[in-house]
Amino acid sequence: MRVLGIETSCDETATAVVERDSKGCGYILSNIVRSQADEHAPYGGVVPEIAARAHIKILDRLIKKAMEEAGSLLQNMDAVAVTSGPGLIGGLLVGLMTAKAIAFSAKKPLIAINHLEGHALTARLTDQVAFPYLFLLVSGGHTQIILIRDFGKYKRLGTTIDDALGEAFDKTARLLGLPYPGGPAVEQAAYNGDPKRIVLPRPLKNRLSPDFSFSGLKTAVRYAMARLSPLKKQDVADICAAFQTAVTDILSDKVLLSFALFREIFPKQEESVLVVAGGVAANKTIRYRLEKLCSIYGFLFIAPPSDLCTDNAAMIAWAGAEHWAHGKSSHLDIGPRARWPLDENATPRIGAGRKGSKV
Ligand code: KG4
Ligand code: ZN
């Protein structure tokens, strides 16, 4: 089957065409992403109104481009999959209304996808990962550890109780006067820094819960800056290195806890897999530490290529194909959801299941 995917939940306008064969293998026929980073950079974060307007301007063209690159016509599509939450409501509306119009006029099924499910199932497209597996999502809007038991059976083990990790990177960068998006800038500066000179806290580390908290770290960065002011280039590098080490320690601690939970729930599982995705998964220090942790504790480490780890529409088209293979589609009256936790039974947390403005 061939599925057209549309993603507009945050600051990337993305379209893709993905094919799924009868054996369940996936093929990306086209995958177009247009980042709005330049439009938001002057504000140091995503401005929802600017994001929605930028999606409207370009989405039609990107849909056409995705079809052309895939060598497909609308008639050859089996379904239209679109992110309908969680995310910024204006952007979600643009994508959803466009997808509905296409589905209605071309008489194709509409499949509304949870953006988090898109991230969670990407490793099945790229690496044919079988259920069950552990999934760590570290992005600008989310930081969660989810047990992917089976299709549609997702159990949240841990989540942030305040800031998402990417958000913490972005805010730290902004404090330090580094450019947006902050993650790559902090990583770059950290290469020249001493991670031991400045001691930052590790909130919620060594607790029995796999929940995260990052807002205190940002405050600690602010205090460190005040102590060292006026900051020299080396001070900035040292703070970045200390920040990156602190968050890597926290992630390792929580992932280790979730390894134990996974083994408790699936004691007979032959191959245990940790899948990592989201923009922060592009960070080399974090990747290296998690990969090492996996090799020590007998987990297979899988991180999709970075263009499929960050927001894209191939993951939405693929999730749509998985839904369609299970006979699932959506009604045309479905609405967007700014908040939409993947595990609806999990206790709501302040920062969970939401992709809000990063400003
Ligand atoms: O998944 P993503 O592209 O979009 C969201 O769904 O949010 O993630 C974007 C986030 C930003 O906060 C960005 O600063 C962070 O991922 N990021 C990084 C790196 N590259 C991107 N964080 C740390 N290190 C990086 N190399
Ligand atoms: Zn995302």
mmCIF file of C-alpha atoms and ligand atoms in Angstrom:
data_model
loop_
_atom_site.group_PDB
_atom_site.id
_atom_site.type_symbol
_atom_site.label_atom_id
_atom_site.label_comp_id
_atom_site.label_asym_id
_atom_site.label_seq_id
_atom_site.Cartn_x
_atom_site.Cartn_y
_atom_site.Cartn_z
ATOM 1 C CA MET A 1 0.000 0.000 0.000
ATOM 2 C CA ARG A 2 1.040 3.584 -0.600
ATOM 3 C CA VAL A 3 0.358 6.317 1.928
ATOM 4 C CA LEU A 4 0.742 10.082 1.644
ATOM 5 C CA GLY A 5 1.951 11.555 4.970
ATOM 6 C CA ILE A 6 1.555 15.137 6.216
ATOM 7 C CA GLU A 7 3.238 16.608 9.330
ATOM 8 C CA THR A 8 2.681 20.190 10.566
ATOM 9 C CA SER A 9 2.578 19.871 14.364
ATOM 10 C CA CYS A 10 5.479 22.180 15.154
ATOM 11 C CA ASP A 11 8.049 24.090 13.103
ATOM 12 C CA GLU A 12 8.667 21.682 10.222
ATOM 13 C CA THR A 13 6.362 21.418 7.226
ATOM 14 C CA ALA A 14 6.806 17.858 6.003
ATOM 15 C CA THR A 15 5.291 15.572 3.370
ATOM 16 C CA ALA A 16 6.194 12.047 2.283
ATOM 17 C CA VAL A 17 5.067 8.997 0.362
ATOM 18 C CA VAL A 18 5.770 5.614 1.952
ATOM 19 C CA GLU A 19 5.024 2.122 0.719
ATOM 20 C CA ARG A 20 4.410 -0.955 2.878
ATOM 21 C CA ASP A 21 4.586 -4.407 1.303
ATOM 22 C CA SER A 22 2.610 -7.497 2.263
ATOM 23 C CA LYS A 23 5.454 -8.698 4.513
ATOM 24 C CA GLY A 24 5.303 -5.474 6.517
ATOM 25 C CA CYS A 25 8.504 -3.963 5.080
ATOM 26 C CA GLY A 26 8.500 -0.237 4.421
ATOM 27 C CA TYR A 27 10.018 1.881 1.657
ATOM 28 C CA ILE A 28 10.323 5.662 1.628
ATOM 29 C CA LEU A 29 9.496 6.895 -1.873
ATOM 30 C CA SER A 30 9.843 10.572 -0.965
ATOM 31 C CA ASN A 31 10.475 12.530 2.222
ATOM 32 C CA ILE A 32 10.379 16.331 2.107
ATOM 33 C CA VAL A 33 11.045 18.505 5.150
ATOM 34 C CA ARG A 34 11.067 22.282 5.153
ATOM 35 C CA SER A 35 12.277 23.710 8.446
ATOM 36 C CA GLN A 36 10.965 27.073 9.665
ATOM 37 C CA ALA A 37 14.009 27.541 11.950
ATOM 38 C CA ASP A 38 15.015 30.806 10.189
ATOM 39 C CA GLU A 39 11.570 32.356 10.747
ATOM 40 C CA HIS A 40 11.665 31.535 14.471
ATOM 41 C CA ALA A 41 15.368 32.179 15.137
ATOM 42 C CA PRO A 42 14.950 35.927 15.913
ATOM 43 C CA TYR A 43 12.582 34.959 18.766
ATOM 44 C CA GLY A 44 14.782 32.184 20.221
ATOM 45 C CA GLY A 45 11.988 29.606 19.924
ATOM 46 C CA VAL A 46 8.880 28.589 17.986
ATOM 47 C CA VAL A 47 6.177 31.269 17.666
ATOM 48 C CA PRO A 48 2.854 29.393 17.107
ATOM 49 C CA GLU A 49 1.215 32.039 14.891
ATOM 50 C CA ILE A 50 4.269 32.323 12.649
ATOM 51 C CA ALA A 51 4.441 28.523 12.442
ATOM 52 C CA ALA A 52 0.799 28.133 11.340
ATOM 53 C CA ARG A 53 1.106 30.838 8.675
ATOM 54 C CA ALA A 54 4.342 29.355 7.333
ATOM 55 C CA HIS A 55 2.690 25.905 7.035
ATOM 56 C CA ILE A 56 -0.229 27.382 5.038
ATOM 57 C CA LYS A 57 2.148 29.105 2.630
ATOM 58 C CA ILE A 58 4.033 26.010 1.591
ATOM 59 C CA LEU A 59 2.091 22.828 2.359
ATOM 60 C CA ASP A 60 0.315 22.499 -1.025
ATOM 61 C CA ARG A 61 3.610 22.804 -2.873
ATOM 62 C CA LEU A 62 5.326 20.250 -0.644
ATOM 63 C CA ILE A 63 2.511 17.734 -1.143
ATOM 64 C CA LYS A 64 2.883 18.095 -4.895
ATOM 65 C CA LYS A 65 6.662 17.703 -4.591
ATOM 66 C CA ALA A 66 6.366 14.545 -2.458
ATOM 67 C CA MET A 67 4.064 12.972 -5.063
ATOM 68 C CA GLU A 68 6.334 13.974 -7.944
ATOM 69 C CA GLU A 69 9.466 12.609 -6.262
ATOM 70 C CA ALA A 70 7.638 9.362 -5.513
ATOM 71 C CA GLY A 71 6.512 9.170 -9.144
ATOM 72 C CA SER A 72 2.937 8.868 -7.849
ATOM 73 C CA LEU A 73 -0.426 10.406 -8.533
ATOM 74 C CA LEU A 74 -3.123 10.910 -5.944
ATOM 75 C CA GLN A 75 -5.071 8.079 -7.579
ATOM 76 C CA ASN A 76 -2.236 5.649 -6.701
ATOM 77 C CA MET A 77 -2.451 6.456 -2.981
ATOM 78 C CA ASP A 78 -4.260 4.063 -0.672
ATOM 79 C CA ALA A 79 -4.651 6.540 2.191
ATOM 80 C CA VAL A 80 -3.776 9.999 3.513
ATOM 81 C CA ALA A 81 -2.140 10.025 6.961
ATOM 82 C CA VAL A 82 -1.798 13.251 8.921
ATOM 83 C CA THR A 83 -0.551 14.293 12.344
ATOM 84 C CA SER A 84 -3.606 15.359 14.327
ATOM 85 C CA GLY A 85 -1.834 15.879 17.663
ATOM 86 C CA PRO A 86 -0.161 16.582 19.980
ATOM 87 C CA GLY A 87 1.253 19.912 18.883
ATOM 88 C CA LEU A 88 0.594 23.561 18.193
ATOM 89 C CA ILE A 89 -3.088 23.837 17.391
ATOM 90 C CA GLY A 90 -2.730 26.261 14.452
ATOM 91 C CA GLY A 91 -0.228 24.064 12.649
ATOM 92 C CA LEU A 92 -2.225 20.904 13.351
ATOM 93 C CA LEU A 93 -5.336 22.545 11.863
ATOM 94 C CA VAL A 94 -3.497 23.435 8.663
ATOM 95 C CA GLY A 95 -2.296 19.853 8.138
ATOM 96 C CA LEU A 96 -5.532 18.191 9.180
ATOM 97 C CA MET A 97 -7.822 20.388 7.063
ATOM 98 C CA THR A 98 -5.579 19.913 4.033
ATOM 99 C CA ALA A 99 -5.518 16.132 4.535
ATOM 100 C CA LYS A 100 -9.300 16.032 4.960
ATOM 101 C CA ALA A 101 -9.813 18.017 1.749
ATOM 102 C CA ILE A 102 -7.536 15.657 -0.190
ATOM 103 C CA ALA A 103 -9.094 12.519 1.326
ATOM 104 C CA PHE A 104 -12.629 13.778 0.625
ATOM 105 C CA SER A 105 -12.031 14.918 -2.929
ATOM 106 C CA ALA A 106 -9.913 11.899 -3.956
ATOM 107 C CA LYS A 107 -12.151 9.458 -2.040
ATOM 108 C CA LYS A 108 -9.266 8.066 -0.006
ATOM 109 C CA PRO A 109 -9.329 7.041 3.643
ATOM 110 C CA LEU A 110 -8.069 9.597 6.154
ATOM 111 C CA ILE A 111 -5.825 8.304 8.951
ATOM 112 C CA ALA A 112 -5.239 10.668 11.875
ATOM 113 C CA ILE A 113 -1.943 9.918 13.566
ATOM 114 C CA ASN A 114 -0.560 10.715 16.989
ATOM 115 C CA HIS A 115 2.814 12.374 16.334
ATOM 116 C CA LEU A 116 4.381 10.375 19.184
ATOM 117 C CA GLU A 117 3.237 7.133 17.590
ATOM 118 C CA GLY A 118 4.974 8.266 14.406
ATOM 119 C CA HIS A 119 8.259 8.598 16.313
ATOM 120 C CA ALA A 120 7.620 5.336 18.181
ATOM 121 C CA LEU A 121 7.042 3.218 15.051
ATOM 122 C CA THR A 122 9.819 4.693 12.867
ATOM 123 C CA ALA A 123 12.267 1.947 13.894
ATOM 124 C CA ARG A 124 9.887 -0.616 12.375
ATOM 125 C CA LEU A 125 10.195 1.225 9.051
ATOM 126 C CA THR A 126 13.976 1.656 9.174
ATOM 127 C CA ASP A 127 15.077 -1.496 11.034
ATOM 128 C CA GLN A 128 12.061 -3.844 10.992
ATOM 129 C CA VAL A 129 12.111 -3.872 14.815
ATOM 130 C CA ALA A 130 9.613 -6.394 16.181
ATOM 131 C CA PHE A 131 7.327 -5.776 19.183
ATOM 132 C CA PRO A 132 7.903 -5.424 22.113
ATOM 133 C CA TYR A 133 10.642 -2.836 22.596
ATOM 134 C CA LEU A 134 11.629 0.090 24.777
ATOM 135 C CA PHE A 135 11.376 3.549 23.295
ATOM 136 C CA LEU A 136 13.114 6.702 24.502
ATOM 137 C CA LEU A 137 11.780 9.870 22.888
ATOM 138 C CA VAL A 138 13.922 12.952 23.465
ATOM 139 C CA SER A 139 12.743 15.948 21.450
ATOM 140 C CA GLY A 140 11.948 19.633 21.796
ATOM 141 C CA GLY A 141 8.449 18.854 23.050
ATOM 142 C CA HIS A 142 8.794 15.460 24.736
ATOM 143 C CA THR A 143 10.978 13.355 26.968
ATOM 144 C CA GLN A 144 9.408 9.977 27.576
ATOM 145 C CA ILE A 145 10.262 6.327 28.016
ATOM 146 C CA ILE A 146 7.504 4.200 26.530
ATOM 147 C CA LEU A 147 7.067 0.457 26.444
ATOM 148 C CA ILE A 148 5.920 -0.417 22.923
ATOM 149 C CA ARG A 149 4.191 -3.727 23.694
ATOM 150 C CA ASP A 150 2.404 -4.217 20.383
ATOM 151 C CA PHE A 151 0.615 -2.144 17.750
ATOM 152 C CA GLY A 152 -1.623 0.294 19.664
ATOM 153 C CA LYS A 153 -0.453 -0.985 23.057
ATOM 154 C CA TYR A 154 1.775 1.644 24.560
ATOM 155 C CA LYS A 155 2.664 1.979 28.227
ATOM 156 C CA ARG A 156 4.387 5.097 29.445
ATOM 157 C CA LEU A 157 7.087 4.200 31.948
ATOM 158 C CA GLY A 158 8.466 7.684 32.493
ATOM 159 C CA THR A 159 8.043 11.262 31.335
ATOM 160 C CA THR A 160 9.314 14.714 32.148
ATOM 161 C CA ILE A 161 7.413 16.471 34.883
ATOM 162 C CA ASP A 162 8.434 19.897 33.545
ATOM 163 C CA ASP A 163 10.647 20.853 30.565
ATOM 164 C CA ALA A 164 11.392 18.502 27.679
ATOM 165 C CA LEU A 165 15.086 17.797 27.168
ATOM 166 C CA GLY A 166 15.333 19.633 23.820
ATOM 167 C CA GLU A 167 13.588 22.587 25.434
ATOM 168 C CA ALA A 168 16.182 22.513 28.256
ATOM 169 C CA PHE A 169 18.967 22.536 25.633
ATOM 170 C CA ASP A 170 17.286 25.443 23.814
ATOM 171 C CA LYS A 171 16.737 27.478 26.990
ATOM 172 C CA THR A 172 20.296 26.867 28.198
ATOM 173 C CA ALA A 173 21.627 27.990 24.818
ATOM 174 C CA ARG A 174 19.481 31.119 24.952
ATOM 175 C CA LEU A 175 20.784 31.984 28.454
ATOM 176 C CA LEU A 176 24.338 31.579 27.189
ATOM 177 C CA GLY A 177 23.736 33.687 24.081
ATOM 178 C CA LEU A 178 24.112 30.716 21.724
ATOM 179 C CA PRO A 179 21.977 30.506 18.533
ATOM 180 C CA TYR A 180 18.656 28.676 18.089
ATOM 181 C CA PRO A 181 18.136 25.701 17.885
ATOM 182 C CA GLY A 182 20.201 25.361 21.021
ATOM 183 C CA GLY A 183 20.928 21.624 21.047
ATOM 184 C CA PRO A 184 23.527 21.554 18.261
ATOM 185 C CA ALA A 185 25.053 24.836 19.543
ATOM 186 C CA VAL A 186 25.451 23.477 23.099
ATOM 187 C CA GLU A 187 26.912 20.232 21.754
ATOM 188 C CA GLN A 188 29.416 22.145 19.628
ATOM 189 C CA ALA A 189 30.506 24.417 22.497
ATOM 190 C CA ALA A 190 30.766 21.434 24.873
ATOM 191 C CA TYR A 191 33.534 19.883 22.741
ATOM 192 C CA ASN A 192 35.934 22.553 24.016
ATOM 193 C CA GLY A 193 34.679 22.479 27.597
ATOM 194 C CA ASP A 194 35.714 20.829 30.849
ATOM 195 C CA PRO A 195 32.677 18.864 32.122
ATOM 196 C CA LYS A 196 34.089 18.723 35.669
ATOM 197 C CA ARG A 197 34.863 22.382 36.377
ATOM 198 C CA ILE A 198 31.259 23.387 37.090
ATOM 199 C CA VAL A 199 29.081 21.023 39.100
ATOM 200 C CA LEU A 200 25.417 20.937 38.075
ATOM 201 C CA PRO A 201 22.651 18.952 39.810
ATOM 202 C CA ARG A 202 21.089 15.747 38.440
ATOM 203 C CA PRO A 203 17.377 16.245 39.310
ATOM 204 C CA LEU A 204 15.456 13.013 40.136
ATOM 205 C CA LYS A 205 18.560 10.836 39.578
ATOM 206 C CA ASN A 206 18.740 7.672 41.718
ATOM 207 C CA ARG A 207 14.998 7.739 42.397
ATOM 208 C CA LEU A 208 12.905 4.643 41.806
ATOM 209 C CA SER A 209 10.709 6.375 39.222
ATOM 210 C CA PRO A 210 11.762 6.729 35.554
ATOM 211 C CA ASP A 211 10.352 10.294 35.453
ATOM 212 C CA PHE A 212 12.575 13.208 34.432
ATOM 213 C CA SER A 213 12.911 16.832 35.526
ATOM 214 C CA PHE A 214 15.064 19.399 33.743
ATOM 215 C CA SER A 215 13.821 22.830 34.831
ATOM 216 C CA GLY A 216 16.094 22.908 37.928
ATOM 217 C CA LEU A 217 19.115 22.318 35.727
ATOM 218 C CA LYS A 218 18.361 25.440 33.750
ATOM 219 C CA THR A 219 18.160 27.445 36.987
ATOM 220 C CA ALA A 220 21.484 25.953 38.100
ATOM 221 C CA VAL A 221 22.983 27.118 34.791
ATOM 222 C CA ARG A 222 21.704 30.627 35.515
ATOM 223 C CA TYR A 223 23.370 30.599 38.977
ATOM 224 C CA ALA A 224 26.649 29.318 37.514
ATOM 225 C CA MET A 225 26.550 32.128 34.948
ATOM 226 C CA ALA A 226 26.000 34.730 37.664
ATOM 227 C CA ARG A 227 28.973 33.359 39.638
ATOM 228 C CA LEU A 228 31.298 33.478 36.627
ATOM 229 C CA SER A 229 30.059 36.740 35.113
ATOM 230 C CA PRO A 230 31.336 38.325 32.877
ATOM 231 C CA LEU A 231 31.491 35.069 30.907
ATOM 232 C CA LYS A 232 34.494 34.246 28.758
ATOM 233 C CA LYS A 233 34.298 31.826 25.824
ATOM 234 C CA GLN A 234 35.869 29.090 27.971
ATOM 235 C CA ASP A 235 33.250 29.597 30.720
ATOM 236 C CA VAL A 236 30.457 29.091 28.156
ATOM 237 C CA ALA A 237 32.157 25.911 26.877
ATOM 238 C CA ASP A 238 32.582 24.583 30.427
ATOM 239 C CA ILE A 239 28.922 25.247 31.303
ATOM 240 C CA CYS A 240 27.803 23.496 28.090
ATOM 241 C CA ALA A 241 30.027 20.483 28.856
ATOM 242 C CA ALA A 242 28.710 20.336 32.446
ATOM 243 C CA PHE A 243 25.096 20.597 31.210
ATOM 244 C CA GLN A 244 25.535 17.900 28.598
ATOM 245 C CA THR A 245 27.201 15.558 31.082
ATOM 246 C CA ALA A 246 24.454 16.130 33.643
ATOM 247 C CA VAL A 247 21.635 15.351 31.200
ATOM 248 C CA THR A 248 23.497 12.306 29.871
ATOM 249 C CA ASP A 249 23.883 10.999 33.437
ATOM 250 C CA ILE A 250 20.161 11.506 34.057
ATOM 251 C CA LEU A 251 19.150 9.778 30.798
ATOM 252 C CA SER A 252 21.467 6.823 31.511
ATOM 253 C CA ASP A 253 20.055 6.455 35.025
ATOM 254 C CA LYS A 254 16.434 6.413 33.814
ATOM 255 C CA VAL A 255 17.116 4.133 30.854
ATOM 256 C CA LEU A 256 18.821 1.677 33.190
ATOM 257 C CA LEU A 257 15.745 1.701 35.405
ATOM 258 C CA SER A 258 13.536 1.006 32.396
ATOM 259 C CA PHE A 259 15.773 -1.927 31.333
ATOM 260 C CA ALA A 260 14.903 -3.576 34.654
ATOM 261 C CA LEU A 261 11.180 -2.843 34.150
ATOM 262 C CA PHE A 262 11.295 -4.280 30.627
ATOM 263 C CA ARG A 263 12.958 -7.497 31.846
ATOM 264 C CA GLU A 264 10.409 -7.786 34.656
ATOM 265 C CA ILE A 265 7.494 -7.493 32.195
ATOM 266 C CA PHE A 266 9.062 -9.636 29.444
ATOM 267 C CA PRO A 267 11.332 -12.129 31.260
ATOM 268 C CA LYS A 268 11.430 -14.519 28.281
ATOM 269 C CA GLN A 269 12.165 -11.936 25.578
ATOM 270 C CA GLU A 270 15.152 -13.190 23.575
ATOM 271 C CA GLU A 271 16.248 -9.924 22.019
ATOM 272 C CA SER A 272 15.687 -6.747 24.035
ATOM 273 C CA VAL A 273 15.776 -3.517 22.048
ATOM 274 C CA LEU A 274 16.071 0.155 22.994
ATOM 275 C CA VAL A 275 14.933 2.558 20.280
ATOM 276 C CA VAL A 276 15.939 6.204 20.649
ATOM 277 C CA ALA A 277 14.410 9.026 18.591
ATOM 278 C CA GLY A 278 13.726 12.769 18.637
ATOM 279 C CA GLY A 279 15.992 15.697 17.821
ATOM 280 C CA VAL A 280 18.158 15.295 20.932
ATOM 281 C CA ALA A 281 19.026 11.754 19.774
ATOM 282 C CA ALA A 282 21.314 13.473 17.244
ATOM 283 C CA ASN A 283 23.631 14.413 20.166
ATOM 284 C CA LYS A 284 26.782 12.300 19.830
ATOM 285 C CA THR A 285 27.685 12.259 23.528
ATOM 286 C CA ILE A 286 24.188 11.096 24.483
ATOM 287 C CA ARG A 287 24.144 8.484 21.715
ATOM 288 C CA TYR A 288 27.556 7.131 22.666
ATOM 289 C CA ARG A 289 26.655 6.776 26.364
ATOM 290 C CA LEU A 290 23.305 5.094 25.642
ATOM 291 C CA GLU A 291 24.866 2.754 23.121
ATOM 292 C CA LYS A 292 27.493 1.752 25.680
ATOM 293 C CA LEU A 293 24.826 1.215 28.337
ATOM 294 C CA CYS A 294 22.927 -1.036 25.919
ATOM 295 C CA SER A 295 25.990 -3.133 25.125
ATOM 296 C CA ILE A 296 26.746 -3.614 28.846
ATOM 297 C CA TYR A 297 23.167 -4.632 29.713
ATOM 298 C CA GLY A 298 22.445 -6.790 26.647
ATOM 299 C CA PHE A 299 20.069 -4.448 24.816
ATOM 300 C CA LEU A 300 20.258 -3.777 21.092
ATOM 301 C CA PHE A 301 20.589 -0.013 20.492
ATOM 302 C CA ILE A 302 18.642 1.368 17.548
ATOM 303 C CA ALA A 303 18.460 5.010 16.539
ATOM 304 C CA PRO A 304 16.916 5.740 13.129
ATOM 305 C CA PRO A 305 19.025 8.012 10.865
ATOM 306 C CA SER A 306 18.869 11.567 12.178
ATOM 307 C CA ASP A 307 16.579 12.865 9.385
ATOM 308 C CA LEU A 308 14.016 10.267 10.508
ATOM 309 C CA CYS A 309 14.687 10.922 14.226
ATOM 310 C CA THR A 310 13.663 14.565 13.920
ATOM 311 C CA ASP A 311 10.200 15.607 12.754
ATOM 312 C CA ASN A 312 9.300 14.252 9.322
ATOM 313 C CA ALA A 313 6.287 12.979 7.399
ATOM 314 C CA ALA A 314 7.696 9.560 6.444
ATOM 315 C CA MET A 315 7.091 8.459 10.034
ATOM 316 C CA ILE A 316 3.486 9.710 9.810
ATOM 317 C CA ALA A 317 2.892 7.946 6.475
ATOM 318 C CA TRP A 318 4.425 4.763 7.921
ATOM 319 C CA ALA A 319 2.276 4.919 11.075
ATOM 320 C CA GLY A 320 -0.687 5.429 8.719
ATOM 321 C CA ALA A 321 0.307 2.298 6.798
ATOM 322 C CA GLU A 322 0.486 0.332 10.039
ATOM 323 C CA HIS A 323 -2.997 1.591 10.999
ATOM 324 C CA TRP A 324 -4.393 0.731 7.585
ATOM 325 C CA ALA A 325 -2.859 -2.756 7.787
ATOM 326 C CA HIS A 326 -4.840 -3.182 11.025
ATOM 327 C CA GLY A 327 -8.013 -1.969 9.307
ATOM 328 C CA LYS A 328 -8.013 1.380 11.074
ATOM 329 C CA SER A 329 -8.903 4.769 9.621
ATOM 330 C CA SER A 330 -10.519 7.999 10.869
ATOM 331 C CA HIS A 331 -13.795 9.825 10.298
ATOM 332 C CA LEU A 332 -13.684 13.118 8.427
ATOM 333 C CA ASP A 333 -15.097 14.948 11.453
ATOM 334 C CA ILE A 334 -12.028 14.232 13.597
ATOM 335 C CA GLY A 335 -10.446 17.314 15.218
ATOM 336 C CA PRO A 336 -6.877 18.206 16.186
ATOM 337 C CA ARG A 337 -5.653 17.607 19.757
ATOM 338 C CA ALA A 338 -3.062 19.938 21.264
ATOM 339 C CA ARG A 339 -2.537 17.382 24.033
ATOM 340 C CA TRP A 340 -2.675 13.705 23.209
ATOM 341 C CA PRO A 341 -0.693 11.292 25.350
ATOM 342 C CA LEU A 342 0.284 8.052 23.635
ATOM 343 C CA ASP A 343 -0.650 6.117 26.752
ATOM 344 C CA GLU A 344 -4.122 7.465 27.570
ATOM 345 C CA ASN A 345 -4.161 5.541 30.867
ATOM 346 C CA ALA A 346 -1.015 7.163 32.247
ATOM 347 C CA THR A 347 -1.397 9.803 34.942
ATOM 348 C CA PRO A 348 -1.218 13.220 33.247
ATOM 349 C CA ARG A 349 1.925 15.221 33.997
ATOM 350 C CA ILE A 350 2.459 18.917 33.425
ATOM 351 C CA GLY A 351 4.863 18.485 30.513
ATOM 352 C CA ALA A 352 3.645 15.163 29.114
ATOM 353 C CA GLY A 353 1.834 14.608 25.813
ATOM 354 C CA ARG A 354 2.165 18.213 24.855
ATOM 355 C CA LYS A 355 4.149 20.045 22.270
ATOM 356 C CA GLY A 356 3.752 23.634 23.215
ATOM 357 C CA SER A 357 5.457 26.806 22.205
ATOM 358 C CA LYS A 358 9.138 26.703 22.985
ATOM 359 C CA VAL A 359 9.324 30.438 23.474
HETATM 360 O O1 KG4 B 1 12.375 16.117 17.307
HETATM 361 P P1 KG4 B 1 12.671 17.545 16.995
HETATM 362 O O2 KG4 B 1 13.289 17.849 15.657
HETATM 363 O O3 KG4 B 1 11.404 18.432 17.065
HETATM 364 C C1 KG4 B 1 10.462 18.292 18.079
HETATM 365 O O4 KG4 B 1 9.574 17.424 17.964
HETATM 366 O O5 KG4 B 1 10.613 19.046 19.061
HETATM 367 O O6 KG4 B 1 13.615 18.078 18.162
HETATM 368 C C2 KG4 B 1 14.116 19.381 18.185
HETATM 369 C C3 KG4 B 1 14.953 19.542 19.434
HETATM 370 C C4 KG4 B 1 15.404 20.970 19.668
HETATM 371 O O7 KG4 B 1 15.094 21.321 20.995
HETATM 372 C C5 KG4 B 1 16.903 20.908 19.426
HETATM 373 O O8 KG4 B 1 17.629 21.856 20.200
HETATM 374 C C6 KG4 B 1 17.232 19.495 19.826
HETATM 375 O O9 KG4 B 1 16.137 18.735 19.356
HETATM 376 N N1 KG4 B 1 18.485 19.025 19.219
HETATM 377 C C7 KG4 B 1 19.576 18.669 19.920
HETATM 378 C C8 KG4 B 1 20.578 18.360 18.968
HETATM 379 N N2 KG4 B 1 20.053 18.524 17.722
HETATM 380 C C9 KG4 B 1 18.759 18.935 17.899
HETATM 381 N N3 KG4 B 1 19.788 18.602 21.236
HETATM 382 C C10 KG4 B 1 21.005 18.213 21.648
HETATM 383 N N4 KG4 B 1 22.029 17.914 20.818
HETATM 384 C C11 KG4 B 1 21.873 17.985 19.469
HETATM 385 N N5 KG4 B 1 22.877 17.697 18.648
HETATM 386 ZN ZN ZN B 2 8.622 15.158 17.121
#
